[in-house]
Coordinates of C-alpha atoms in Angstrom, one line a residue:
X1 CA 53.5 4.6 14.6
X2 CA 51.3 2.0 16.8
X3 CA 48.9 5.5 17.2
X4 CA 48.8 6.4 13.9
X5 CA 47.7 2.5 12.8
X6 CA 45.3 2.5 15.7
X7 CA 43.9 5.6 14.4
X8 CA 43.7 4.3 11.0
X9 CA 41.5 1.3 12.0
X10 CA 39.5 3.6 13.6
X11 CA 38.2 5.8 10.7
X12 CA 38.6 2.7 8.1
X13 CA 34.3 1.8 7.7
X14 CA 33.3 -1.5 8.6
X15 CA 31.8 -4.3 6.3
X16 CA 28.4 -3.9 7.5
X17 CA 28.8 0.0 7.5
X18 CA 29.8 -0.2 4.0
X19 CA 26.7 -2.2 3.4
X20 CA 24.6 0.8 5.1
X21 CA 25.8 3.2 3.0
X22 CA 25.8 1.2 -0.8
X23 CA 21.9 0.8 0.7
X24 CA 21.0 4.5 1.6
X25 CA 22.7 5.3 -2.1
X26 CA 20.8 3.1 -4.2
X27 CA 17.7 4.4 -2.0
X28 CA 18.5 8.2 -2.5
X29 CA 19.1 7.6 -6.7
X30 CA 15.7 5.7 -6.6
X31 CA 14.0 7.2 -4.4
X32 CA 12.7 10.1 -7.8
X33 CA 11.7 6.8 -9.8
X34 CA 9.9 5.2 -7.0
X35 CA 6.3 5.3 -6.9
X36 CA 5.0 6.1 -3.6
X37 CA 2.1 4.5 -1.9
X38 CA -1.4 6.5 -1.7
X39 CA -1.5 5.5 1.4
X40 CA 2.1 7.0 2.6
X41 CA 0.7 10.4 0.7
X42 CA -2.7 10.8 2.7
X43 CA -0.9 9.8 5.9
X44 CA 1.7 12.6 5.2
X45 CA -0.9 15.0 3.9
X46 CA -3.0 14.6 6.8
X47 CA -0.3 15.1 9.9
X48 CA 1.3 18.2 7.5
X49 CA -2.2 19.7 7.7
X50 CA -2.7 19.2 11.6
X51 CA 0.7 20.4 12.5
X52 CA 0.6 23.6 10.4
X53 CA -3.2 24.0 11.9
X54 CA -1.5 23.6 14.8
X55 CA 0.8 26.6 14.4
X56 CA 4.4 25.0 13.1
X57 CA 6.3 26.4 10.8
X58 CA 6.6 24.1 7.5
X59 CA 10.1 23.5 7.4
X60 CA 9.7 22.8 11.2
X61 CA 6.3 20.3 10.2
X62 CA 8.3 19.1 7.4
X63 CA 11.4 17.9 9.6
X64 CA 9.0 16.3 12.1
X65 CA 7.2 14.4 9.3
X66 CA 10.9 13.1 8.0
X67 CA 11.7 11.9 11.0
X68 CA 8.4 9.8 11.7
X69 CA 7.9 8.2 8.1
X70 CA 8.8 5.0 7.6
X71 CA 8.9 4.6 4.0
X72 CA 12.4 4.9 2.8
X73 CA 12.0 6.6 -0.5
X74 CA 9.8 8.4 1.0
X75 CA 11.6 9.8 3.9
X76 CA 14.2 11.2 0.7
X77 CA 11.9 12.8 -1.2
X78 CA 10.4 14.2 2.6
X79 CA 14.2 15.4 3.2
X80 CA 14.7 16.7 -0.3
X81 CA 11.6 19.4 -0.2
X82 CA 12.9 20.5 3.1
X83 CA 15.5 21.4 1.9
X84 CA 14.0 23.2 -1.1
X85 CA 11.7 25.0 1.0
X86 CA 14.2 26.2 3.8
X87 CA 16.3 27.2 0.8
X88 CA 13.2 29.8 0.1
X89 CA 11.8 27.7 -2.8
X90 CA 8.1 27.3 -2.8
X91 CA 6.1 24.0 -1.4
X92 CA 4.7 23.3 -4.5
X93 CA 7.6 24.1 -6.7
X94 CA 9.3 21.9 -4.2
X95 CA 7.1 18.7 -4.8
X96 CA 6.8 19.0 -8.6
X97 CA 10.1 17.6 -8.4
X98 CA 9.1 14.6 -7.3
X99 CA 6.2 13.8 -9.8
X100 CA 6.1 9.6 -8.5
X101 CA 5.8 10.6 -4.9
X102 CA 3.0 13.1 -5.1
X103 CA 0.5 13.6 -7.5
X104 CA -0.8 16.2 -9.6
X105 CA -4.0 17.2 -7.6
X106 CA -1.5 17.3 -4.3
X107 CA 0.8 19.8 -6.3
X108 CA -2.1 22.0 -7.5
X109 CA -3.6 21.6 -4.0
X110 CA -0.8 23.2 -2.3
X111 CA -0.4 25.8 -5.2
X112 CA -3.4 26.7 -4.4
X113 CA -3.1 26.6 -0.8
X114 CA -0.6 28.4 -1.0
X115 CA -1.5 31.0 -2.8
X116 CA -4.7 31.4 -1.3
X117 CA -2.6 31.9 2.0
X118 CA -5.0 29.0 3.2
X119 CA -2.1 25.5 2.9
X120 CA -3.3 24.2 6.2
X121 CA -7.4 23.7 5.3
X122 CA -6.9 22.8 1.4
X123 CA -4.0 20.0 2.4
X124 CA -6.7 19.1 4.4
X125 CA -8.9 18.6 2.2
X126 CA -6.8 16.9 -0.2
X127 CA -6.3 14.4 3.1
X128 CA -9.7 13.5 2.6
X129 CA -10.1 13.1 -0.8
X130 CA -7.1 10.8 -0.5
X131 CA -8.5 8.7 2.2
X132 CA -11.4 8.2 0.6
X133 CA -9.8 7.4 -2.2
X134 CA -7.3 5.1 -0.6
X135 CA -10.8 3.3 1.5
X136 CA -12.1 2.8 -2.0
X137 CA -9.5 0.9 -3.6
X138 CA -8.9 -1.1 -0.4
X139 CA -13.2 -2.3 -0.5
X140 CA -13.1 -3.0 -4.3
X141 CA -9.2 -4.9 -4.0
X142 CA -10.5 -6.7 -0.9
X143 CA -13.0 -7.9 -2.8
X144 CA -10.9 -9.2 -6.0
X145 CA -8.6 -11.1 -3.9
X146 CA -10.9 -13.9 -2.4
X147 CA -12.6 -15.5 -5.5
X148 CA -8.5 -14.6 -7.5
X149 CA -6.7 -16.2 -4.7
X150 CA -9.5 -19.3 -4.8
X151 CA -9.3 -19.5 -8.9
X152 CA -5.5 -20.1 -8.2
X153 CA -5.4 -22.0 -5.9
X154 CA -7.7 -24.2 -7.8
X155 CA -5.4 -24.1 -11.2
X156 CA -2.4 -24.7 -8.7
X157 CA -4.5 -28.3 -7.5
X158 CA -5.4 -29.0 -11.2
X159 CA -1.8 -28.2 -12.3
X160 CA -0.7 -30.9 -8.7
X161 CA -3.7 -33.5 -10.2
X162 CA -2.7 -33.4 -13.7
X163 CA 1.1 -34.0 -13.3
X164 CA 2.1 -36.2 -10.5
X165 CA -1.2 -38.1 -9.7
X166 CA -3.2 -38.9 -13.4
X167 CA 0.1 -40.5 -14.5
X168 CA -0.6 -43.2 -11.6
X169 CA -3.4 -43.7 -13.1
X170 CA -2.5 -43.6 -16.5
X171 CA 0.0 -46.7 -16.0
X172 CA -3.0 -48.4 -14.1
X173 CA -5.4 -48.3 -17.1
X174 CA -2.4 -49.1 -19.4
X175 CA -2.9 -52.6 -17.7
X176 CA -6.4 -53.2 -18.4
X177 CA -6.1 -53.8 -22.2
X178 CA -9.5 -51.6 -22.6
X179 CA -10.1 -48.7 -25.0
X180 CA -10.5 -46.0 -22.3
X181 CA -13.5 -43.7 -22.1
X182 CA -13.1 -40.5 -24.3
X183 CA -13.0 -38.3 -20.8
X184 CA -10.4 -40.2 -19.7
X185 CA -8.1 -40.1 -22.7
X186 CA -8.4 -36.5 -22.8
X187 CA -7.6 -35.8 -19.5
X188 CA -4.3 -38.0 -19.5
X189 CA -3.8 -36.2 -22.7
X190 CA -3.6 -33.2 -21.6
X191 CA -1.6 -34.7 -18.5
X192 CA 1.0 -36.0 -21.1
X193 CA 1.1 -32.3 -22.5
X194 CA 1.2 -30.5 -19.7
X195 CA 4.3 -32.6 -18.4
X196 CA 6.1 -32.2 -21.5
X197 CA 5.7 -28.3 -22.1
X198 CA 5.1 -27.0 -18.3
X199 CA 8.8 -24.9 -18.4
X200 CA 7.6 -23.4 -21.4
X201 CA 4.4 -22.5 -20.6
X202 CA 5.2 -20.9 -17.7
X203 CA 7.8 -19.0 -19.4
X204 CA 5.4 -18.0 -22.0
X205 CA 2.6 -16.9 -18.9
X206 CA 5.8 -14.8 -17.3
X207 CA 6.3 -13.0 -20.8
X208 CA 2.6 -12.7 -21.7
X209 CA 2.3 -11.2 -18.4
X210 CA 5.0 -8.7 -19.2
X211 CA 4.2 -7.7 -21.8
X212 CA 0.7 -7.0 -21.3
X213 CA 1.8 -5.1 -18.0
X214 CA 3.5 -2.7 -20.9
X215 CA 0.7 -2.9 -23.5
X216 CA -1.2 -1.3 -20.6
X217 CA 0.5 1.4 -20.0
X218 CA 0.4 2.5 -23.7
X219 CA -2.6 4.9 -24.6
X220 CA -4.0 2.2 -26.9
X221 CA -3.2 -0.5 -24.1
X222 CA -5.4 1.6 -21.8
X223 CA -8.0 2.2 -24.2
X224 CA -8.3 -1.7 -24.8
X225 CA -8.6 -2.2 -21.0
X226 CA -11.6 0.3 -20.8
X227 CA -13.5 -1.4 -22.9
X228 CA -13.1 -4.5 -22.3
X229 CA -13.9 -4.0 -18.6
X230 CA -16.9 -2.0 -19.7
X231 CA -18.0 -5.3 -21.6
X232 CA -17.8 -7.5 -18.4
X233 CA -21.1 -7.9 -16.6
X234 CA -21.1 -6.0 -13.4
X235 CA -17.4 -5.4 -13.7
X236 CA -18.5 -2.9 -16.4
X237 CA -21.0 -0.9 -14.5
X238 CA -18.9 -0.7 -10.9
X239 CA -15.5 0.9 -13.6
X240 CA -18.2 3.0 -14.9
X241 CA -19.1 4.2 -10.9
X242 CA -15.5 4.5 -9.7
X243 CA -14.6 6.7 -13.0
X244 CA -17.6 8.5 -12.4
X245 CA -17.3 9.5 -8.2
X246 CA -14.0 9.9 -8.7
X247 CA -14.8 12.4 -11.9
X248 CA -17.1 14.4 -9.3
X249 CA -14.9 14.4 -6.1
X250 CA -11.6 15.8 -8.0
X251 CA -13.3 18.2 -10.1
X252 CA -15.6 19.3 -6.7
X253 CA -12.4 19.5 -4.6
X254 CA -10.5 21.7 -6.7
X255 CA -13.2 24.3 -7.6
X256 CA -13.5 24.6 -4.0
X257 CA -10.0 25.0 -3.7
X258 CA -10.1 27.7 -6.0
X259 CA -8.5 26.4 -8.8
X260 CA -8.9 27.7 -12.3
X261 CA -11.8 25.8 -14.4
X262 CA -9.4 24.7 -17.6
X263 CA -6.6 23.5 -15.1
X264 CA -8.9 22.0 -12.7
X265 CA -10.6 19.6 -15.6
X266 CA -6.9 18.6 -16.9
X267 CA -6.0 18.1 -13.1
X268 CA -9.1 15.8 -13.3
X269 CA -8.2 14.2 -16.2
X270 CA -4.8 12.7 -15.7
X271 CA -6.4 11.7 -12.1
X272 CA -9.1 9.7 -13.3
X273 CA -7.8 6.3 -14.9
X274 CA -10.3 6.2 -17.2
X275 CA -9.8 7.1 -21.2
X276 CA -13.9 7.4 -21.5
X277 CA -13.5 10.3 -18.8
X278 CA -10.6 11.8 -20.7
X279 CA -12.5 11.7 -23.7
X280 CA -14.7 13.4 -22.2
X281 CA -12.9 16.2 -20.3
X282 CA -10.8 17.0 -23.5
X283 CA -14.3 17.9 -25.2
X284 CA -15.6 19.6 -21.9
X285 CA -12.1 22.1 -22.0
X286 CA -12.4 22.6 -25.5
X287 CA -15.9 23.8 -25.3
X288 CA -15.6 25.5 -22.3
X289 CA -13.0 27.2 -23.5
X290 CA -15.1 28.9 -25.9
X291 CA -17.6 30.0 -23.5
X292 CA -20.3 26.7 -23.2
X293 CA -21.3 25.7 -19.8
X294 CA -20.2 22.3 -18.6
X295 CA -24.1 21.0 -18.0
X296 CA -24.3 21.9 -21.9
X297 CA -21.4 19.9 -22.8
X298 CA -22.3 17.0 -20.1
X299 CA -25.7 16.9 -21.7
X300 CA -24.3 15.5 -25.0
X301 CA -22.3 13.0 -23.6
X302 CA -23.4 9.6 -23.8
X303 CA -21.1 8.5 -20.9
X304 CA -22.5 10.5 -18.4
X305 CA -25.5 9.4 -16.8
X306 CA -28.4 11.9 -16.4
X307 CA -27.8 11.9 -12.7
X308 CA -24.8 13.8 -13.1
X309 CA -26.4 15.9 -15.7
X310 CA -28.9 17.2 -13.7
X311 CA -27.1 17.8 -10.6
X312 CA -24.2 19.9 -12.8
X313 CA -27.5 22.2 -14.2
X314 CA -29.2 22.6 -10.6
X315 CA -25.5 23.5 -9.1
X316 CA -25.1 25.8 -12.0
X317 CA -28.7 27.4 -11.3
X318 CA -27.3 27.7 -8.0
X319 CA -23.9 28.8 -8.2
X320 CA -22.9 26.0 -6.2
X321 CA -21.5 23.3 -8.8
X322 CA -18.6 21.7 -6.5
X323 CA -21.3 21.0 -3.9
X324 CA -23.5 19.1 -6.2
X325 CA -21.1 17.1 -7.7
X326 CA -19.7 16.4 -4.1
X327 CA -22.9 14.7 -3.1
X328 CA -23.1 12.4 -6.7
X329 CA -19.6 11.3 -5.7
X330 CA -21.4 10.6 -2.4
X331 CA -23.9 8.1 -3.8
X332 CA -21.7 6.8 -6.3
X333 CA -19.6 5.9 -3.5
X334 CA -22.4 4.1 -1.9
X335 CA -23.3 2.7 -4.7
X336 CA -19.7 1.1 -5.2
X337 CA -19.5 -0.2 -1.5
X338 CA -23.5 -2.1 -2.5
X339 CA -22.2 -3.2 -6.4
X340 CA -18.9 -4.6 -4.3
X341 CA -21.0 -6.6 -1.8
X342 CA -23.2 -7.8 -4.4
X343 CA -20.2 -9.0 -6.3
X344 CA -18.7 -10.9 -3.1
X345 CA -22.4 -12.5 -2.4
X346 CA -22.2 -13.8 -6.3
X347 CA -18.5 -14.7 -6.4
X348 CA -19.2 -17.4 -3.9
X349 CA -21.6 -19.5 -5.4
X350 CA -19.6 -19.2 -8.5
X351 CA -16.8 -19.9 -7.2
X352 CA -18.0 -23.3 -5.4
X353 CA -19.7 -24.3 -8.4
X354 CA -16.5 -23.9 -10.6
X355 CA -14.5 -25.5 -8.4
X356 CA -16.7 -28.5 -8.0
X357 CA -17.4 -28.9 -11.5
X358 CA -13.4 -28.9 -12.0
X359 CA -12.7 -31.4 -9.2
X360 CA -15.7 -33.5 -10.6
X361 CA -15.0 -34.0 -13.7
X362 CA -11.6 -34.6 -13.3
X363 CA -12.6 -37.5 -10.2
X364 CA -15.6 -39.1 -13.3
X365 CA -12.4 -39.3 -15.6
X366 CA -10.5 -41.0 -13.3
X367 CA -12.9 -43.6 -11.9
X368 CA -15.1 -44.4 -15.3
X369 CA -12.8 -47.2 -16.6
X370 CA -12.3 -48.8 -12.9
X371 CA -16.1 -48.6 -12.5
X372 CA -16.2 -50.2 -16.7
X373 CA -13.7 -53.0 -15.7
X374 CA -16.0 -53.6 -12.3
X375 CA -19.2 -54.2 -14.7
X376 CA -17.2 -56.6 -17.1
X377 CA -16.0 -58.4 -13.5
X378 CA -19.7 -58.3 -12.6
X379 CA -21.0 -59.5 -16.0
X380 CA -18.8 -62.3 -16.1
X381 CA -19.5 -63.4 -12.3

């Protein structure tokens, strides 16, 4: 009896084991849902590539990379095709599956790849373009997040001035007897309102917020974003750039790779981001569907500078289309990297200036009826 209870305690899971296993469930029903970092993808994409260069079969590669990754959803997903693939399903067929972890281009890419008999170079190739895509957003986010972090930090102070230190002041003046300056009323106005209504403000922010986040996501909330962005000085011409080189490096990528024309410009569509570009592409299928050449059809369109027009007719003249299109995502990637320094050189001075005039006016507020009550002490002396 004493055997069979030991035995029982045994095989009963601790608390903490328990814990470990209600966590690797929730991660294995997420892990479909969950989006999966660029970043994660490329990395994968890239050691994939070297180790079936390198001779290993892909289940064997595929095991190798499970065991490395880090990223828990990831590492499902990772185990999941494996699986698929040992099982005698194809790579591709595999990772359609899994649409949040890897994207359309990396699916096509290893369709492609793999029916080309060629997986190892075109994953490599899809490495790139996802580094380069992954450096790109990491130079223009880099450079959003010092003049964003300074703008809140300077609403935080404002929000710190208006609601625990102008009410000092407020009950100071209240002593003085003296119509206050018009400045100053305003800003202990606003004081007053802003400690009344904060909780609901902030609520009100938190659902704005939300539901923006939504409205974005709808065709009509994307559309909106477009063109507002396209309306903001320099903001405007760097989304037109990034749309742009990353127009020219999916479309150049996957003719290279072989990829039919039609699928190759919806491929390029859902991967740009950009409803201008889609516009655009669902024209470009259309007519190339009935037989017009895509310099034609790029000739028309008013988004497209001539730049890209040009270089689409000489790599047609030439029979060499990806490559031209490669290099204008080339300099348009230049271009982005000088528009992005530019935009951090400006920010700066802008920034200081905004600040300062902030800070000052809220310090002239504040002082202006202690320097009024110093020249009625002085007038009367």
């Amino acid at each position: 009896m004493a055997t069979l209870s030991s035995t029982s305690a045994k095989s009963k899971p601790s608390f903490w084991e328990n814990q470990r296993l209600a966590k690797q469930k929730s991660i294995e029903k997420k892990a479909r849902k969950k989006k999966i970092p660029l970043g994660d993808v490329a990395m994968f994409t890239e050691q994939l590539s070297s180790m079936l260069e390198a001779g290993l079969p892909l289940v064997t590669a595929m095991e190798a990379l499970y065991e490395q990754t880090e990223n828990a959803y990831f590492k499902v997903v990772i185990r999941e095709v494996r699986s698929d693939v040992s099982g005698g399903t194809a790579f591709s067929e595999a990772c359609s599956k899994f649409p949040n972890a890897f994207p359309n281009l990396f699916r096509s890419m290893a369709e492609a790849g793999e029916a080309s008999g060629n997986l190892a170079e075109i994953l490599s190739k899809t490495a790139t373009y996802f580094d380069d895509t992954v450096r790109l957003q990491k130079k223009v986010k880099s450079a959003m997040t010092y003049p964003v972090a300074v703008i809140l930090i300077a609403i935080a102070l404002v929000n710190v001035l208006l609601i625990f230190v102008i009410p000092v002041f407020a009950g100071m003046f209240d002593s003085f007897g003296k119509e206050l300056p018009l400045l100053t009323r305003m800003l202990i106005s606003a004081s007053d309102f802003l400690k009344s209504w904060i909780f609901a403000i902030l609520i009100g922010l938190v659902i704005a917020f939300i539901a923006l986040k939504k409205f974005i996501k709808t065709p009509r909330g994307r559309r909106f974003r477009d063109v507002l962005v396209s309306k903001v000085p320099i903001m405007g011409s760097l989304s037109r750039k990034i749309a742009l080189s990353r127009f020219c490096r999916t479309y150049s990528i996957l003719m290279r790779s072989g990829v039919p024309i039609l699928q190759s410009l919806d491929i390029t569509s859902s991967a740009s981001d950009n409803t201008f570009i889609e516009s655009s592409i669902t024209r470009i299928q259309k007519a190339v569907s009935e037989g017009a050449q895509i310099s034609d059809i790029l000739a028309g369109d008013p988004y497209f500078p001539s730049m890209v027009k040009h270089m689409a007719k000489a790599g047609e003249e030439t029979g060499n289309v990806d490559g031209m299109l490669m290099k204008v995502s080339d300099f348009y990637d230049v271009e982005i990297e000088n528009t992005v320094g530019s935009l951090t050189d400006l920010m700066e001075p802008l920034i200081i200036v905004f600040l300062g005039g902030i800070i000052g006016t809220i310090v002239m507020a504040m002082f202006l009826p202690i320097f009024n009550m110093a020249g009625v002490v002085g007038g009367l002396d």
